[in-house]
Short mmCIF file of C-alpha atoms in Angstrom, two decimals:
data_model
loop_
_atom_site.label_atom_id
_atom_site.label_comp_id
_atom_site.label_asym_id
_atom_site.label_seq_id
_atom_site.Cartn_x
_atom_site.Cartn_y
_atom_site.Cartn_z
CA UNK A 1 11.11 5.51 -28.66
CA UNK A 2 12.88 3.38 -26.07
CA UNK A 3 12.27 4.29 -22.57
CA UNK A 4 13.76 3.53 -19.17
CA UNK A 5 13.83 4.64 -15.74
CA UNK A 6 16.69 7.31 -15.41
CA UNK A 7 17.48 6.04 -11.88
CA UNK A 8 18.11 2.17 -10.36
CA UNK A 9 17.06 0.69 -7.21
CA UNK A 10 17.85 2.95 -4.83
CA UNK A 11 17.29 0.66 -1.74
CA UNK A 12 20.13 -1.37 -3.69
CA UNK A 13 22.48 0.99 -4.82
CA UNK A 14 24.85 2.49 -1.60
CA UNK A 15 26.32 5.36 -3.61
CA UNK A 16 22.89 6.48 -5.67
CA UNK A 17 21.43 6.75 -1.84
CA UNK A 18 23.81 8.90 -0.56
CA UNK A 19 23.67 11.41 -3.56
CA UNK A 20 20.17 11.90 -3.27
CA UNK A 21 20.53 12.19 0.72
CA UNK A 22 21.57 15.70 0.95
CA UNK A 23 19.04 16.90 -0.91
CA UNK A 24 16.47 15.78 1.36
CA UNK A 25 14.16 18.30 3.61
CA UNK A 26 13.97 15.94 6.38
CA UNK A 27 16.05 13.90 9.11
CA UNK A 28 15.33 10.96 11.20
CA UNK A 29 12.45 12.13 14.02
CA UNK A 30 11.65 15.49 11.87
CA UNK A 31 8.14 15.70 10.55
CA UNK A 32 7.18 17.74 7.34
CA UNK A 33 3.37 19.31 7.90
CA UNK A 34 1.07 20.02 5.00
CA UNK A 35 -0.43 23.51 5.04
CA UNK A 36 -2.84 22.62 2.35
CA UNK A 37 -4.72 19.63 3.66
CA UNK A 38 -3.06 18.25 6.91
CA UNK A 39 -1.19 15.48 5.67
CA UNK A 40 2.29 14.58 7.86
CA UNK A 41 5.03 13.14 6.30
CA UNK A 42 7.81 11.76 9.20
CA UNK A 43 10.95 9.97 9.41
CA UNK A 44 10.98 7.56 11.80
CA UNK A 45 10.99 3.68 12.65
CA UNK A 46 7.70 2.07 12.84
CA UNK A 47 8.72 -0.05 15.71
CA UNK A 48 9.65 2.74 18.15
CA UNK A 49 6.13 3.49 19.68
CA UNK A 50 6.70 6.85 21.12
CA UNK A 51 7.80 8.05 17.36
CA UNK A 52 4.74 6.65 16.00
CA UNK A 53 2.46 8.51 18.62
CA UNK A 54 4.01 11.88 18.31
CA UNK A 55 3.59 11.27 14.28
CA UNK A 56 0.02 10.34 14.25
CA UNK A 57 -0.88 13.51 16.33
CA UNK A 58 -4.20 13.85 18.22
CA UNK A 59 -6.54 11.91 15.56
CA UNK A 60 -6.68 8.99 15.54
CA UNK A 61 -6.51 6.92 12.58
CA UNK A 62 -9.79 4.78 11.21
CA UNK A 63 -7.58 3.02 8.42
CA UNK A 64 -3.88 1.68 7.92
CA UNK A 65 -2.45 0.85 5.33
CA UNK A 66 0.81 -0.72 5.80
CA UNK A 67 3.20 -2.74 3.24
CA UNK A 68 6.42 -3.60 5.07
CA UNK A 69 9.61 -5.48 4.10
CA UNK A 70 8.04 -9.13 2.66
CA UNK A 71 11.73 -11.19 3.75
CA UNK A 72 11.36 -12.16 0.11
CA UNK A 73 14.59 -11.50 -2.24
CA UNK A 74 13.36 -8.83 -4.58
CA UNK A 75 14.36 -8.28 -8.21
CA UNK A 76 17.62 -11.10 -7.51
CA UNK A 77 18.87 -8.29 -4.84
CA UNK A 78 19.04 -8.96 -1.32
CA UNK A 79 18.75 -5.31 0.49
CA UNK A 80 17.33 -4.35 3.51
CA UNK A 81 14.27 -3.07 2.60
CA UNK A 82 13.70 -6.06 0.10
CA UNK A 83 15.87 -8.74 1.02
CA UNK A 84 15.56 -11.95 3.61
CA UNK A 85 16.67 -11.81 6.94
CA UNK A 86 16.37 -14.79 9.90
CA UNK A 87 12.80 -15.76 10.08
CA UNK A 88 12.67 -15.17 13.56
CA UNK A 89 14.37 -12.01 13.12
CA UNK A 90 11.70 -10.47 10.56
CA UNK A 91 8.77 -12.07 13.06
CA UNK A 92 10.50 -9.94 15.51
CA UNK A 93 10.17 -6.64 13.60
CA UNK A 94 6.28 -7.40 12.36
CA UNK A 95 5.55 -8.05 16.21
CA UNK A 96 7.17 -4.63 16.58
CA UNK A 97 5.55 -2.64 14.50
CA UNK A 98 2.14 -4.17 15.18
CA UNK A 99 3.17 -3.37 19.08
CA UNK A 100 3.75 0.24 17.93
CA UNK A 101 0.70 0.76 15.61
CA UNK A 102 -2.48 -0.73 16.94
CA UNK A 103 -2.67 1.52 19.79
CA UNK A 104 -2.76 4.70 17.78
CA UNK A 105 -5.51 3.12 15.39
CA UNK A 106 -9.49 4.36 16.18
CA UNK A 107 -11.63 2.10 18.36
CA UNK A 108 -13.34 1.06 15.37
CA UNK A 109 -10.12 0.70 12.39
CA UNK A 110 -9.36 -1.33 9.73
CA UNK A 111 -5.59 -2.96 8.83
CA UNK A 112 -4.67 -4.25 6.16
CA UNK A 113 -1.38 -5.50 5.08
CA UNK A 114 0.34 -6.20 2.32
CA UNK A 115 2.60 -9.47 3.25
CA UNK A 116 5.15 -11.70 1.16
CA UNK A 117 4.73 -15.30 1.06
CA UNK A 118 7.94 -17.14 0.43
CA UNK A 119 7.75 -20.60 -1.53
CA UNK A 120 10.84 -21.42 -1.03
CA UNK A 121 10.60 -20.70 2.80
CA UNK A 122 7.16 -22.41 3.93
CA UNK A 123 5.30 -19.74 2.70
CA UNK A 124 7.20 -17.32 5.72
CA UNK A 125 6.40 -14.95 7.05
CA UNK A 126 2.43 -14.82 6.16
CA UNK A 127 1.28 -17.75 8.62
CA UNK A 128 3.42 -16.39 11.66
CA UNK A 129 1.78 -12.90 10.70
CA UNK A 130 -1.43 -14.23 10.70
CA UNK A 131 -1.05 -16.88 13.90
CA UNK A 132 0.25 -13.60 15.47
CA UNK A 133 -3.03 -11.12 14.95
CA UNK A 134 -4.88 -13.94 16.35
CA UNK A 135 -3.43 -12.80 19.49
CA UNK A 136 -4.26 -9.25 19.31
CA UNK A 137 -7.33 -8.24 21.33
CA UNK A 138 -10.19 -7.30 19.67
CA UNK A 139 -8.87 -7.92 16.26
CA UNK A 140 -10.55 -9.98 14.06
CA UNK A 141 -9.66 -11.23 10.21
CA UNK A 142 -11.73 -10.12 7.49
CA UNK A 143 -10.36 -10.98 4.47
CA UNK A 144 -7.38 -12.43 2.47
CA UNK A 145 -7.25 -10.26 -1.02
CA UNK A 146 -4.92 -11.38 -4.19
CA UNK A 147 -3.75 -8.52 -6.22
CA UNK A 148 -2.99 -10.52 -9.51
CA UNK A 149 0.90 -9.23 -11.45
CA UNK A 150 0.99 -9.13 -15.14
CA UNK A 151 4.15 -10.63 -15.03
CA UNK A 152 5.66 -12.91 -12.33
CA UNK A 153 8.42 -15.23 -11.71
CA UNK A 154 9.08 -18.52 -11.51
CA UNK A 155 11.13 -21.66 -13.71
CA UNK A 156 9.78 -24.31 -15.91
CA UNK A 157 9.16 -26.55 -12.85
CA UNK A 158 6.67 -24.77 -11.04
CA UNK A 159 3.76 -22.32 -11.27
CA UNK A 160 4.92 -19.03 -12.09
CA UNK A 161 4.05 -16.13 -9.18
CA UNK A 162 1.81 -13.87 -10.30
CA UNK A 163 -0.14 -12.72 -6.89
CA UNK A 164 0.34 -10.53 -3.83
CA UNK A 165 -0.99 -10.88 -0.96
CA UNK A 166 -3.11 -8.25 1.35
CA UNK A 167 -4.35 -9.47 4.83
CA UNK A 168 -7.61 -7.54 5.80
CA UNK A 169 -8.75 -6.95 9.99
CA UNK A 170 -11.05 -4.96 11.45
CA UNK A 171 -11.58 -3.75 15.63
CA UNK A 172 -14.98 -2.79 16.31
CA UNK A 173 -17.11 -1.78 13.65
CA UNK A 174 -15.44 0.22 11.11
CA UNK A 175 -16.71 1.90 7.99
CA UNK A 176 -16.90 0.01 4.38
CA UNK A 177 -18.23 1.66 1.95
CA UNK A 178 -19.62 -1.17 -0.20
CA UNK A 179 -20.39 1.36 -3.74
CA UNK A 180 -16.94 2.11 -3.46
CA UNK A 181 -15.58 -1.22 -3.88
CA UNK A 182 -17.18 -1.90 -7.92
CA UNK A 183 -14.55 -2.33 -10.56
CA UNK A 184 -14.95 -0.92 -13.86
CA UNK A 185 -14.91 -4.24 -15.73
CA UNK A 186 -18.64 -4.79 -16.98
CA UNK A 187 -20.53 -7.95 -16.26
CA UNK A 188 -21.19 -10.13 -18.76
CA UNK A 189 -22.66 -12.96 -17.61
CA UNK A 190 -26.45 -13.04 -17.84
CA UNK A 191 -29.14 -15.86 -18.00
CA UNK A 192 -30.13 -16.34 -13.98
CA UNK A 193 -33.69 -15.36 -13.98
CA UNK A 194 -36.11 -14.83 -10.80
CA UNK A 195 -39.43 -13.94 -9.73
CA UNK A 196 -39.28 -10.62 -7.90
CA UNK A 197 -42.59 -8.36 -7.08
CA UNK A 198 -44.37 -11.07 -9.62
CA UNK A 199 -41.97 -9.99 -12.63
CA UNK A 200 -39.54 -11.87 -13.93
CA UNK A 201 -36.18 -10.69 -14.22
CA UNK A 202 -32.74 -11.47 -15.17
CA UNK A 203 -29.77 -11.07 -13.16
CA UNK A 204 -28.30 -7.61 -14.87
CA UNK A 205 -31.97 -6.52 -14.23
CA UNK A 206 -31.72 -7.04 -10.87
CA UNK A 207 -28.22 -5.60 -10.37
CA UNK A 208 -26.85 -2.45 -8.28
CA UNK A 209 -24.51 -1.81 -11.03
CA UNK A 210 -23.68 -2.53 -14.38
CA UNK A 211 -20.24 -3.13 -13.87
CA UNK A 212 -18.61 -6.20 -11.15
CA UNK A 213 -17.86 -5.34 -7.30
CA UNK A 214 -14.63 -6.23 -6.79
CA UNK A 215 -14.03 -9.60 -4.69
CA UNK A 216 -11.03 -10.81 -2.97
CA UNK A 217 -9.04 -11.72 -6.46
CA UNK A 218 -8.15 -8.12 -7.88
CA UNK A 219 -7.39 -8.82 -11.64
CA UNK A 220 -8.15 -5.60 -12.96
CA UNK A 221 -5.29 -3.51 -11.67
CA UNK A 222 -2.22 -3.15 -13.65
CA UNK A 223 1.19 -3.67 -11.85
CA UNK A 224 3.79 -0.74 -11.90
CA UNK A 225 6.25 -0.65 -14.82
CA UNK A 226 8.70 1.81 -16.22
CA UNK A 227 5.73 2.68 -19.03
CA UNK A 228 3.05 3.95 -16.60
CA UNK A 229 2.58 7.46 -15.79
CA UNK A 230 2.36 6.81 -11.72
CA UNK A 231 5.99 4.88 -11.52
CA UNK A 232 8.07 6.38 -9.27
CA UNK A 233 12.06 5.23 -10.81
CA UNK A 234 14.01 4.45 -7.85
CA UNK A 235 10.86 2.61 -5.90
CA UNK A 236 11.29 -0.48 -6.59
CA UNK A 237 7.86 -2.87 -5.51
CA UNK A 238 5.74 0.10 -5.87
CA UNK A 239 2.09 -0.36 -5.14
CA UNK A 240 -0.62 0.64 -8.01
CA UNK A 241 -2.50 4.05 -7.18
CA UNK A 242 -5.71 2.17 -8.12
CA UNK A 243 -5.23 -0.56 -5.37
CA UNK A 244 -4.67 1.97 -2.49
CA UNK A 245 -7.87 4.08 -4.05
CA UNK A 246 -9.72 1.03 -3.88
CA UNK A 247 -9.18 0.53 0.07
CA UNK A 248 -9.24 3.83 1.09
CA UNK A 249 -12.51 4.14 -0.45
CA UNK A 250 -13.97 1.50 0.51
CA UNK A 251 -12.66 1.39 4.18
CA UNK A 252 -12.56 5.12 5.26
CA UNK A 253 -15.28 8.28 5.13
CA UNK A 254 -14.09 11.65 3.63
CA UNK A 255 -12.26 13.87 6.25
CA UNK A 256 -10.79 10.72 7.84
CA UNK A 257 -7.08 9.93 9.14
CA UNK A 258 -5.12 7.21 7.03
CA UNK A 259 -1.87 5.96 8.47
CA UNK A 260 0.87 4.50 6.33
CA UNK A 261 4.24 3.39 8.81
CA UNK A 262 6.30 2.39 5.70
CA UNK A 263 5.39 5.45 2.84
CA UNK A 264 7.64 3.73 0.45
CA UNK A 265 6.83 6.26 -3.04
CA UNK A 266 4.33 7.89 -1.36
CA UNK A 267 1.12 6.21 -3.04
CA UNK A 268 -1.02 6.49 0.45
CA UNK A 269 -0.51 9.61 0.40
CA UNK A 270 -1.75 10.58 -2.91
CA UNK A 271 -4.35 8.20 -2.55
CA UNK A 272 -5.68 10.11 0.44
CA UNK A 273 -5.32 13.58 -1.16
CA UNK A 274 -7.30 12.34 -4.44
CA UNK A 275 -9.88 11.05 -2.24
CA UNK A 276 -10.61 13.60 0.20
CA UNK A 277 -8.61 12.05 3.39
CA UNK A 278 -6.00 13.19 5.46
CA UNK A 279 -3.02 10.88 5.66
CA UNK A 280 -0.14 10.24 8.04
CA UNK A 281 2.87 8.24 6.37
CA UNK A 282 6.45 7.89 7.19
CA UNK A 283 9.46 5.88 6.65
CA UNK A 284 12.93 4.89 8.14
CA UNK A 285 14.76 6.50 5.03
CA UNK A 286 14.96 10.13 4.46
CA UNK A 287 14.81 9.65 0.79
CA UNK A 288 11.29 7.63 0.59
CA UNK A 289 10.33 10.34 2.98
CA UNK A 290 11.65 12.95 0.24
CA UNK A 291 10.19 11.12 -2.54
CA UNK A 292 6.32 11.02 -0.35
CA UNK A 293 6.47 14.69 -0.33
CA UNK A 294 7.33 15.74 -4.12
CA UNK A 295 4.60 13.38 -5.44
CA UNK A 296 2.26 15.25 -3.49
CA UNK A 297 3.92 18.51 -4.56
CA UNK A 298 3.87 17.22 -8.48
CA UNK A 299 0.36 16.12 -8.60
CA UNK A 300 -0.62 19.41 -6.76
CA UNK A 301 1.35 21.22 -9.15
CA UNK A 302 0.55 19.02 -12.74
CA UNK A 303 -1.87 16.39 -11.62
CA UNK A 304 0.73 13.92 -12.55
CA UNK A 305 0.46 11.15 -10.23
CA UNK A 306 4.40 9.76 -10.80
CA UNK A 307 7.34 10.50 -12.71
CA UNK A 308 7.05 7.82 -15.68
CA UNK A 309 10.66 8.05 -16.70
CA UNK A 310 11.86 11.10 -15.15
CA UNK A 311 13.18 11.90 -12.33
CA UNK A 312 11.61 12.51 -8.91
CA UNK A 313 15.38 14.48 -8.19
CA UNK A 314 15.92 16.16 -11.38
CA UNK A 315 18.83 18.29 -9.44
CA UNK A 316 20.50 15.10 -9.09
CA UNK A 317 22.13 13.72 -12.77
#
């Protein structure tokens, strides 16, 4: 049978918004607090630092995972949570945030961040993001990952856009978790033989695993459509449950604090509670904020980790 999402955009749809508003537990500065595991779910704007102190709490967190607004026009929309605004105006708000954040992080943390790059804008705002954590004491770059798409964008001039972009830092000397980080596609290249403890073996042979460790080109995680189980209808831009698994895995122990300051559909969140970690997550909109907590409150309930094509407010037609 046909299927499709029973809800739009709802970052670009004014009147869907303010139906699902009322039904929403929470209001801007409130914070929702998980009984179960400790998770906190807030509403608040990542820029204002005193908000993002009073939601992080006491513990400090060893791992953030933020994906803010890219300034990229999403989906043909331009909307304030995925639209374009004045460059200097969006390096502004990333300053801001940043300002806000890294002083609630561990002494020994890892950041990474999802960030747009805008071809028809030089590429903005990634190099100003970058040129601007060069500034930031004590922080140093670790990596630049590609999360391949399944399908892109583009015309029959150009290379179509396939990839997104997540910037990797570290302070201090932060946990990674190196067994974490292997993929599940198999290796299947063999044929590089070597003398080791006078036998000679071949490069599977001498392997940790028999499957690849993931590098900094991610091409075995599927992008979020209408068809998979974890899609959240109304998030539009939703991040794939086996990318955030992958880096909080890799770059945080069990029992540790993960910060999200834009929880978007929640995917941090669940990612933390699969794994054992306690996560702090918030957003600027009630509804995302709304939409964090009953994802946690449907897996808990039917280990589904989305809503496919339901609806996350079925009391809503």
């Amino acid at each position: 049978r046909q299927m499709k999402e029973p809800i739009g955009r709802i970052d670009a749809d004014p009147d869907l918004h303010a139906r699902l508003l009322p039904h929403c537990r929470l209001r801007p500065g409130d914070v929702w607090e998980d009984a179960v595991a400790g998770h906190r779910v807030g509403v608040a704007d990542a820029t204002e630092a005193a908000s993002v102190q009073r939601i992080a709490g006491p513990s400090p967190p060893s791992l953030c995972i933020a994906d803010p607004p890219y300034n990229v026009v999403v989906g043909a929309r331009n909307t304030r949570a995925l639209g374009r605004t004045a460059m200097q105006a969006y390096d502004a708000f990333s300053r801001a945030w940043l300002d806000a954040l890294l002083p609630v992080l561990a002494g020994n943390a890892s950041l990474y961040v999802w960030l747009g790059a805008d071809m028809k804008n030089g590429f903005h705002p990634l190099p100003e993001f970058c040129l601007d954590m060069r500034t930031r004491p004590g922080w140093t770059a670790r990596n630049w990952i590609t999360l391949r798409n399944q399908r892109g964008y583009g015309t029959q001039k150009n290379w179509m856009w396939v990839r997104q972009e997540l910037l990797y830092y570290v302070r201090g000397n932060p946990a990674f978790h190196v067994d974490a980080a292997y993929t599940d596609i198999p290796k299947t290249l063999r044929g590089y033989y070597k003398d080791v403890g006078g036998a000679r073996t071949e490069n599977t042979e001498r392997g940790k695993a028999s499957t690849i460790r993931a590098g900094n080109v991610w091409i075995d995680v599927q992008q979020v459509f209408y068809r998979l189980h974890e899609n959240v209808p109304g998030c539009y831009a939703q991040k794939p449950l086996k990318a955030i698994e992958r880096i909080v895995a890799a770059s945080s122990s069990p029992g540790d604090t993960v910060i999200d300051p834009f929880a978007h559909s929640g995917t941090t969140l669940l990612a933390a509670e699969r794994l054992g970690r306690r996560a702090v997550t918030f957003d600027l909109d009630p509804v995302f904020a709304e939409i964090t907590i009953r994802r946690l409150e449907r897996y808990r309930a039917s280990g589904q980790t989305g809503w496919q094509c339901t609806h996350p407010f079925p009391e809503v037609a």
